[in-house]
Short mmCIF file of C-alpha atoms and ligand atoms in Angstrom, two decimals:
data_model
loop_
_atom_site.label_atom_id
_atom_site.label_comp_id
_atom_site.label_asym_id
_atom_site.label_seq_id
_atom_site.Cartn_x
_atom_site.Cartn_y
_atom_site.Cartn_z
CA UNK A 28 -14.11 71.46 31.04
CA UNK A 29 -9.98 71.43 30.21
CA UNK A 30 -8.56 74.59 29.40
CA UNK A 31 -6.85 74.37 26.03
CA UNK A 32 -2.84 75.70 27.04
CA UNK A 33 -2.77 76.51 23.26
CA UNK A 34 -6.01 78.63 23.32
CA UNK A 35 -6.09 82.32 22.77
CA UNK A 36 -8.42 83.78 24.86
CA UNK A 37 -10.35 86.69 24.76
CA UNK A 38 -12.33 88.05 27.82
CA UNK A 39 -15.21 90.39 27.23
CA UNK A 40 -16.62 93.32 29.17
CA UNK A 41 -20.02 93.87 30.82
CA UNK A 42 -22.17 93.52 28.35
CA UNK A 43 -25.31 94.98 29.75
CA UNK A 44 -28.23 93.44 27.09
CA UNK A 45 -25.97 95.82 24.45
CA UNK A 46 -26.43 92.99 21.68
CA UNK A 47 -25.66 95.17 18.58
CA UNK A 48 -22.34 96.11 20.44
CA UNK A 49 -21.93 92.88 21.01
CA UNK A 50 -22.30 91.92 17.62
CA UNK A 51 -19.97 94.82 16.32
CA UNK A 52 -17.17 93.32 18.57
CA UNK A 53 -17.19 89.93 17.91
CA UNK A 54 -17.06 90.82 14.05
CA UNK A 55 -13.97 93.46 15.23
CA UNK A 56 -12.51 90.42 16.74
CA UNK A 57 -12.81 88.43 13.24
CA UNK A 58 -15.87 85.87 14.52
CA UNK A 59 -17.84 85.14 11.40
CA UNK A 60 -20.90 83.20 10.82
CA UNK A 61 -20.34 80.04 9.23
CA UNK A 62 -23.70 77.88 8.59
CA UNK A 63 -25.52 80.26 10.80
CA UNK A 64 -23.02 79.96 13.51
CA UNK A 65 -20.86 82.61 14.97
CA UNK A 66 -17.63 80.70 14.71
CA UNK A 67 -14.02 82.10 15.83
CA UNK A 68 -10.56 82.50 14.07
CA UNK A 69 -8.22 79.61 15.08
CA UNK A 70 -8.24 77.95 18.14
CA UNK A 71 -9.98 81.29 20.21
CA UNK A 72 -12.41 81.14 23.57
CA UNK A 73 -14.49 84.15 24.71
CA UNK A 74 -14.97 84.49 28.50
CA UNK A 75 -17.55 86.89 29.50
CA UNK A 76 -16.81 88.34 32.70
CA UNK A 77 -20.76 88.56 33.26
CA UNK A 78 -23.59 91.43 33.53
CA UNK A 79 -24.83 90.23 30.24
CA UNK A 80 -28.41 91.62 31.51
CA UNK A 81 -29.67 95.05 32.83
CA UNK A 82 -29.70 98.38 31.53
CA UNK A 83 -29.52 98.01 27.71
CA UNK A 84 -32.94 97.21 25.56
CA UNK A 85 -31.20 93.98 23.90
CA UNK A 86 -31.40 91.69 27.14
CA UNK A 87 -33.17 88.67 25.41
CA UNK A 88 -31.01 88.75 22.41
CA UNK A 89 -27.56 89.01 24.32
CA UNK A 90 -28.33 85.98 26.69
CA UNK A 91 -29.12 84.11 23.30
CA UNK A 92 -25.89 85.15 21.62
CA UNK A 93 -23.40 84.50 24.05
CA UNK A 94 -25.73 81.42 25.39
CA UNK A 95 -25.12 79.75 21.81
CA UNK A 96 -21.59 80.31 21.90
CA UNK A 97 -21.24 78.89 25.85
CA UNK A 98 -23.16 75.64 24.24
CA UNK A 99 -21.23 75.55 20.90
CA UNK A 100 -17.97 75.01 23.13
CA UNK A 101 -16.80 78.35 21.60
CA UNK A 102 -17.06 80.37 24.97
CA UNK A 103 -17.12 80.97 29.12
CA UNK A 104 -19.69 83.30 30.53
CA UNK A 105 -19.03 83.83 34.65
CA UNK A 106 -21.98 85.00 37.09
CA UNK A 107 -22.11 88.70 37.39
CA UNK A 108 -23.90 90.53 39.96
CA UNK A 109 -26.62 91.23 37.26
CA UNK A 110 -27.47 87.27 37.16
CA UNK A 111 -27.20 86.72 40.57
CA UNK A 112 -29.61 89.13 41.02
CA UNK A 113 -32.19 88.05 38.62
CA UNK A 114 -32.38 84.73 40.52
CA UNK A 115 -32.75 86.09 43.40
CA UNK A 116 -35.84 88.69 42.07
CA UNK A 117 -37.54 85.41 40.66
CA UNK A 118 -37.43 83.13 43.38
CA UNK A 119 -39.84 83.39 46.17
CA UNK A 120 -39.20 82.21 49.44
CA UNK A 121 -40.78 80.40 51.25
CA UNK A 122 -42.17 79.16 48.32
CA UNK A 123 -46.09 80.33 48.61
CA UNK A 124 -45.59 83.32 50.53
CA UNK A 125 -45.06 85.82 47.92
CA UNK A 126 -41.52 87.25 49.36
CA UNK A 127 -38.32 87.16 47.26
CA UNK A 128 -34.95 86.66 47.70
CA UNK A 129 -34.47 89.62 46.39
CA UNK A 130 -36.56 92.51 47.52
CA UNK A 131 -39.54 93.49 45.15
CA UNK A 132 -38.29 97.55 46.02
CA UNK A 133 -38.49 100.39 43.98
CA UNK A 134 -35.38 100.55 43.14
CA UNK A 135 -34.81 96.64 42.30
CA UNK A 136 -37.71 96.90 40.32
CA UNK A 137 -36.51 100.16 38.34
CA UNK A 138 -33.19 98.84 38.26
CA UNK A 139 -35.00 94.90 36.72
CA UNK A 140 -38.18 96.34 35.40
CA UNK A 141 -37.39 97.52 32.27
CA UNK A 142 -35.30 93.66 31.18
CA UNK A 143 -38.27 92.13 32.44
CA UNK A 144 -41.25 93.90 30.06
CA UNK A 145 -38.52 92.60 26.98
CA UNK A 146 -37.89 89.22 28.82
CA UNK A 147 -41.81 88.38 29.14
CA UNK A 148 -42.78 89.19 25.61
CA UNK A 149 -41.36 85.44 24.55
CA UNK A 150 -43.10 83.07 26.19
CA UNK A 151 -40.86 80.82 28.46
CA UNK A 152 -37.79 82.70 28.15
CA UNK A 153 -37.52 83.82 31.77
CA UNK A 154 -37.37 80.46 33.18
CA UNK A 155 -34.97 79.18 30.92
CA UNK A 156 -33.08 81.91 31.20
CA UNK A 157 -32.94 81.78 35.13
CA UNK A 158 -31.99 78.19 34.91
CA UNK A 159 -29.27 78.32 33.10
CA UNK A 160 -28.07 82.00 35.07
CA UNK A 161 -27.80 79.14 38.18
CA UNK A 162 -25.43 77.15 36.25
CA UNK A 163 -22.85 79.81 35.12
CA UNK A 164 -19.59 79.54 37.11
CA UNK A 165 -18.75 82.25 39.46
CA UNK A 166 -14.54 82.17 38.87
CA UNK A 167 -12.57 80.33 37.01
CA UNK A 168 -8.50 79.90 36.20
CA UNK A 169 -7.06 79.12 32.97
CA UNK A 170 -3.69 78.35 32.10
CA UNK A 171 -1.33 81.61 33.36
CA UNK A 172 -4.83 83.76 34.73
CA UNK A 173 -7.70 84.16 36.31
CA UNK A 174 -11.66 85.60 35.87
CA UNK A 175 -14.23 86.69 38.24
CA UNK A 176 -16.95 89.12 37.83
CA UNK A 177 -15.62 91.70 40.57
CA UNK A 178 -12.85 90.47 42.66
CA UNK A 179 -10.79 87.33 42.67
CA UNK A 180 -10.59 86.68 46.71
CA UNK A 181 -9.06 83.13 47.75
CA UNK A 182 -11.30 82.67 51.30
CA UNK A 183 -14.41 83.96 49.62
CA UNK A 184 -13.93 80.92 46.69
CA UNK A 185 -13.39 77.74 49.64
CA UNK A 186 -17.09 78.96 50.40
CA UNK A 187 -18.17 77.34 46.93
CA UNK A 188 -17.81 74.35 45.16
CA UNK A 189 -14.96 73.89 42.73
CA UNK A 190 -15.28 71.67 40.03
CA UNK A 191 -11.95 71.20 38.11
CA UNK A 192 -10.70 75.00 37.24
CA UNK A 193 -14.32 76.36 38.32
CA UNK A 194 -15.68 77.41 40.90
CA UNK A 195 -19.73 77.21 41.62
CA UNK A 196 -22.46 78.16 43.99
CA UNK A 197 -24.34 75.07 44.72
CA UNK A 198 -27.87 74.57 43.89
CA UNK A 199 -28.84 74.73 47.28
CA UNK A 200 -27.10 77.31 48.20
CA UNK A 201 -29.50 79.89 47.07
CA UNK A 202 -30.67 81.01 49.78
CA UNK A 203 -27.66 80.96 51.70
CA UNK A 204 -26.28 82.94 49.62
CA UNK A 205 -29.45 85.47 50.24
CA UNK A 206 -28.80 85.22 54.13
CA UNK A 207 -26.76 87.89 55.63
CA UNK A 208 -23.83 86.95 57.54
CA UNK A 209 -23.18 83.75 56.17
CA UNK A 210 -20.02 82.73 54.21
CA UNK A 211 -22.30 82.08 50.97
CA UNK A 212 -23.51 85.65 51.20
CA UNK A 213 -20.19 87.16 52.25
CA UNK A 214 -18.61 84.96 49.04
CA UNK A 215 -20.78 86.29 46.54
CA UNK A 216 -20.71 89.58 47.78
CA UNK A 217 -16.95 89.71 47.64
CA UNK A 218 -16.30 87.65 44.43
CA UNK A 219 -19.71 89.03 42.34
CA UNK A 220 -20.10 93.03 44.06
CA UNK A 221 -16.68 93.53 45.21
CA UNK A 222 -15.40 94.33 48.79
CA UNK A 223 -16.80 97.75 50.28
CA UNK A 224 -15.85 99.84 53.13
CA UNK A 225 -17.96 101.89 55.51
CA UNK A 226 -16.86 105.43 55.34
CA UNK A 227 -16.30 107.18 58.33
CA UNK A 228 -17.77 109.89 60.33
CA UNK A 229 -21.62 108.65 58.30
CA UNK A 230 -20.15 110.33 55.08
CA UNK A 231 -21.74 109.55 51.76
CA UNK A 232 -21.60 109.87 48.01
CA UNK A 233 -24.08 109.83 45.31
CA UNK A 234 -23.89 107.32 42.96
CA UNK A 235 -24.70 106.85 39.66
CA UNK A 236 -28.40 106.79 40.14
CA UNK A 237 -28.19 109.63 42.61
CA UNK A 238 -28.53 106.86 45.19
CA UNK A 239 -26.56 107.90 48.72
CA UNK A 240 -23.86 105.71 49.16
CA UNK A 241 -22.33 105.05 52.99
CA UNK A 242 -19.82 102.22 51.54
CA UNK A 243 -17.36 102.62 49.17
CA UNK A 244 -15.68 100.08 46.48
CA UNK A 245 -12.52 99.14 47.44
CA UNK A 246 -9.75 99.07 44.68
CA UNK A 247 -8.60 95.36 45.93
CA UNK A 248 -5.93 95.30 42.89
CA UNK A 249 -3.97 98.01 45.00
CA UNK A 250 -1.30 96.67 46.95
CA UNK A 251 -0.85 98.92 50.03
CA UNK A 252 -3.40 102.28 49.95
CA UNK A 253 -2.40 104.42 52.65
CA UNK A 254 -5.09 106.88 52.37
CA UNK A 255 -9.07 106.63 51.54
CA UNK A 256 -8.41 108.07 47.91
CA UNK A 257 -5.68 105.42 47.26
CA UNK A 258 -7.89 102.78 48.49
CA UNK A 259 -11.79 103.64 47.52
CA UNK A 260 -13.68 104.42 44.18
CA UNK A 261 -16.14 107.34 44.28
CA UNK A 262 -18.53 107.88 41.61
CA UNK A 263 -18.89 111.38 43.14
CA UNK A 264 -16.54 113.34 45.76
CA UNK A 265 -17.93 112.20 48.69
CA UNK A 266 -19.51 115.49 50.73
CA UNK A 267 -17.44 116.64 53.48
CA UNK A 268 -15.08 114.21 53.68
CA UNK A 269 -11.49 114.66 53.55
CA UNK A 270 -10.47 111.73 51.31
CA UNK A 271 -6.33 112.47 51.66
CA UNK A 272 -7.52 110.42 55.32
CA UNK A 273 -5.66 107.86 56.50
CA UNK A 274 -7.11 104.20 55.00
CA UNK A 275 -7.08 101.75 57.74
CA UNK A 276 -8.56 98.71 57.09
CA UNK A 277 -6.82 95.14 58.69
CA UNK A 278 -9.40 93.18 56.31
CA UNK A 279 -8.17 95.26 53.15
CA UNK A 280 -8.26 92.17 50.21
CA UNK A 281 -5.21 92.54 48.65
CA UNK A 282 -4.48 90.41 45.34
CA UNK A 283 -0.83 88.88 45.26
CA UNK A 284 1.68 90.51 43.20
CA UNK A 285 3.05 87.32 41.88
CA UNK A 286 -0.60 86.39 41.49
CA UNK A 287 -1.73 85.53 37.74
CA UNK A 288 -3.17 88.13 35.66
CA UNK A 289 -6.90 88.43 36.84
CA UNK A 290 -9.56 89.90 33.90
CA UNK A 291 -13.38 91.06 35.69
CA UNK A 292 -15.73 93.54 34.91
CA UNK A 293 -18.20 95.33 37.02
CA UNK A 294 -16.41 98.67 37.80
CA UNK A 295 -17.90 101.23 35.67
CA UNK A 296 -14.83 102.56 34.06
CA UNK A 297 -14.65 105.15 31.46
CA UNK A 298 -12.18 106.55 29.06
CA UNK A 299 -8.77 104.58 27.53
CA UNK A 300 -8.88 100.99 28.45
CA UNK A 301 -5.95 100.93 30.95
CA UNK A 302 -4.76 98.25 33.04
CA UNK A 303 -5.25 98.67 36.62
CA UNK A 304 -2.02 97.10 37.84
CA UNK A 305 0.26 94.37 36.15
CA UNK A 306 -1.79 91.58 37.12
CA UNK A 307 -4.98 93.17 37.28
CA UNK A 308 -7.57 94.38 34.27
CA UNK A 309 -11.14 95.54 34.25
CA UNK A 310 -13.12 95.54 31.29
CA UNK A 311 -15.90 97.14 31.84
CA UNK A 312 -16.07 100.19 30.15
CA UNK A 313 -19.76 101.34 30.57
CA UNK A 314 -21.25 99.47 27.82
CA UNK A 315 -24.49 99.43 30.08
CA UNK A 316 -24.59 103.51 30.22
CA UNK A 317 -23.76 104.05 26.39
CA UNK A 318 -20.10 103.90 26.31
CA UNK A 319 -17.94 101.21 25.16
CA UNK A 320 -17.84 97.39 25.27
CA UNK A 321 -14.48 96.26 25.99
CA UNK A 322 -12.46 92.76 25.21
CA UNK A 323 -9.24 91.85 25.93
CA UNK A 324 -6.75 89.27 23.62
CA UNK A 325 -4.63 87.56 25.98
CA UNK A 326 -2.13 85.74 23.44
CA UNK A 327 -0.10 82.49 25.01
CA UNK A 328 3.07 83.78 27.66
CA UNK A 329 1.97 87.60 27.43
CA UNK A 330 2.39 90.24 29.40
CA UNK A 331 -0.83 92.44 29.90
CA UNK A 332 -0.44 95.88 27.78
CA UNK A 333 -2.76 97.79 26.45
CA UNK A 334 -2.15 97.03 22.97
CA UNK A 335 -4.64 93.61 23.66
CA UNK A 336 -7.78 95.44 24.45
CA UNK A 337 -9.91 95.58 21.42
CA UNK A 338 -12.70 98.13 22.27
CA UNK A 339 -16.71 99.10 20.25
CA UNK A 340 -18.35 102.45 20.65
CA UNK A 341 -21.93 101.22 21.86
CA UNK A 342 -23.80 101.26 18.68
CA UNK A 343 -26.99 103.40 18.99
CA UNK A 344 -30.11 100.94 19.74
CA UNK A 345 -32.80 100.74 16.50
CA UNK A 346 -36.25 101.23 18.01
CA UNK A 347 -36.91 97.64 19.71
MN1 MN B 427 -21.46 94.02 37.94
#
């Protein structure tokens, strides 16, 4: 597809199956229905950043939303971890032997469970679903920026196919891209999860689950972190360790500063939407854990400020 130069385009947060939210902010963005069609204001495209599913109880009715709009012409939607991961839960290899590409574990299954029980009450849904999850893009570059799901990283994107602006995993890449150590996996790790680094000296943190964590994010947008604090997010101090360390890490992914703006999601942020550098914005504000869905208005030959971010409380869930 050509990107419009004269487009306005708005990238939206994680979404995270909050469809009321959703909702809310397209109507806070002026979309209206016209003959039962959510239809924009002028010449507008949405780009989801991805993580439409997971978390929030309106799974089935966000993939339908933002699925009409993708179809309509009217919108993007990337590959976020969330539908990479769904694939992978539903397809068994080798076929017939009852193992998945993703692991049936306790905590996949707590993490998937709960989307799946909503997802299985319309008949044929799933599938669909799943098929059309394989044929989302995983980055793509419009005219003056970029979008990813978790970090825009140039080597990790020659591992997949680019068609035009886009950039795709290839059907049979599947499971490749389930395989440690090759360059599928370590691409959609990079461009879907986000680069990590092993902390030293077997430290940990808990994470938002109360899950131990031996790897940290790593905030690629910063330039030159000289010290483990500069460099890593922690969703809790990490126990005993002395993050004013020294950060040394030869493979640290930094994005250009001369780079294009680049919008993603996946980060968990909370509080004011902030830009994380001048070429660099996250818009995922937690939508998934009750706080706030998050889109951006990124008018023609504009710098990023924070006067584009449009944000929605989560509205509280009616009994499903
Ligand atoms: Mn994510």
């Amino acid at each position: 597809m050509k990107m419009d130069p004269n487009a306005t385009y708005i990238f939206i947060g994680d979404v995270h199956g909050q469809a009321p939210t959703l909702r809310a902010l397209l109507q806070k963005l002026g979309w209206k229905k016209r003959q039962g069609r959510l239809k924009p204001r002028n010449d507008e495209h949405l780009v989801f950043v991805g993580d439409l599913i997971d978390r929030g109880s309106h799974n089935l009715e966000t993939v339908e939303i933002v699925r009409e709009l993708v179809e309509q012409g009217d919108a993007t939607c990337l590959m976020g971890n969330h539908e990479f991961n769904a694939v992978h839960f539903h397809t068994e290899h080798p076929s017939g032997s009852g193992q998945y590409l993703r692991d049936r574990s306790t905590d996949n299954l707590r993490q998937h469970g709960n989307v799946l029980d909503e997802l299985t009450r319309r008949p044929g849904f799933l599938p669909d679903m799943l098929a059309w999850f394989k044929t989302l893009p995983v980055a793509i570059e419009g005219p003056g920026w970029r979008c990813v799901h978790a970090c825009w990283h140039d080597e990790s994107l020659n591992a997949l196919t680019q068609i035009d602006n886009r950039w795709y995993l290839p059907a049979d890449a599947w499971v490749a891209a389930a395989t440690k150590d090759t360059a599928e996996y370590r691409a959609c790790e990079n461009l879907m999860k986000g680069p990590e680094y092993k902390l030293p000296d077997g430290s940990f943190f808990l994470d938002k689950e109360g899950v131990k964590r031996h790897h940290a994010r790593i905030r690629w947008w910063s330039p030159q972190p000289d010290t483990l604090e500069e460099a890593l997010l922690f969703q809790t101090p990490p126990e005993g360790l002395d993050t004013s360390r020294p950060y040394d890490n030869p493979a640290h992914p930094t994005y250009p500063a001369v780079a294009p703006p680049v919008f993603f999601g996946h980060y968990w942020n909370w509080g004011e939407p902030t830009p994380e550098s001048h070429n660099a914005v996250c818009l995922d504000y937690s939508a998934g854990r009750g706080k706030h869905l998050v889109a951006y208005r990124l008018p023609t030959d504009s710098a990023v400020a924070s006067e584009h971010y449009v944000q929605q409380a989560v509205v509280a869930n009616p009994a499903a």
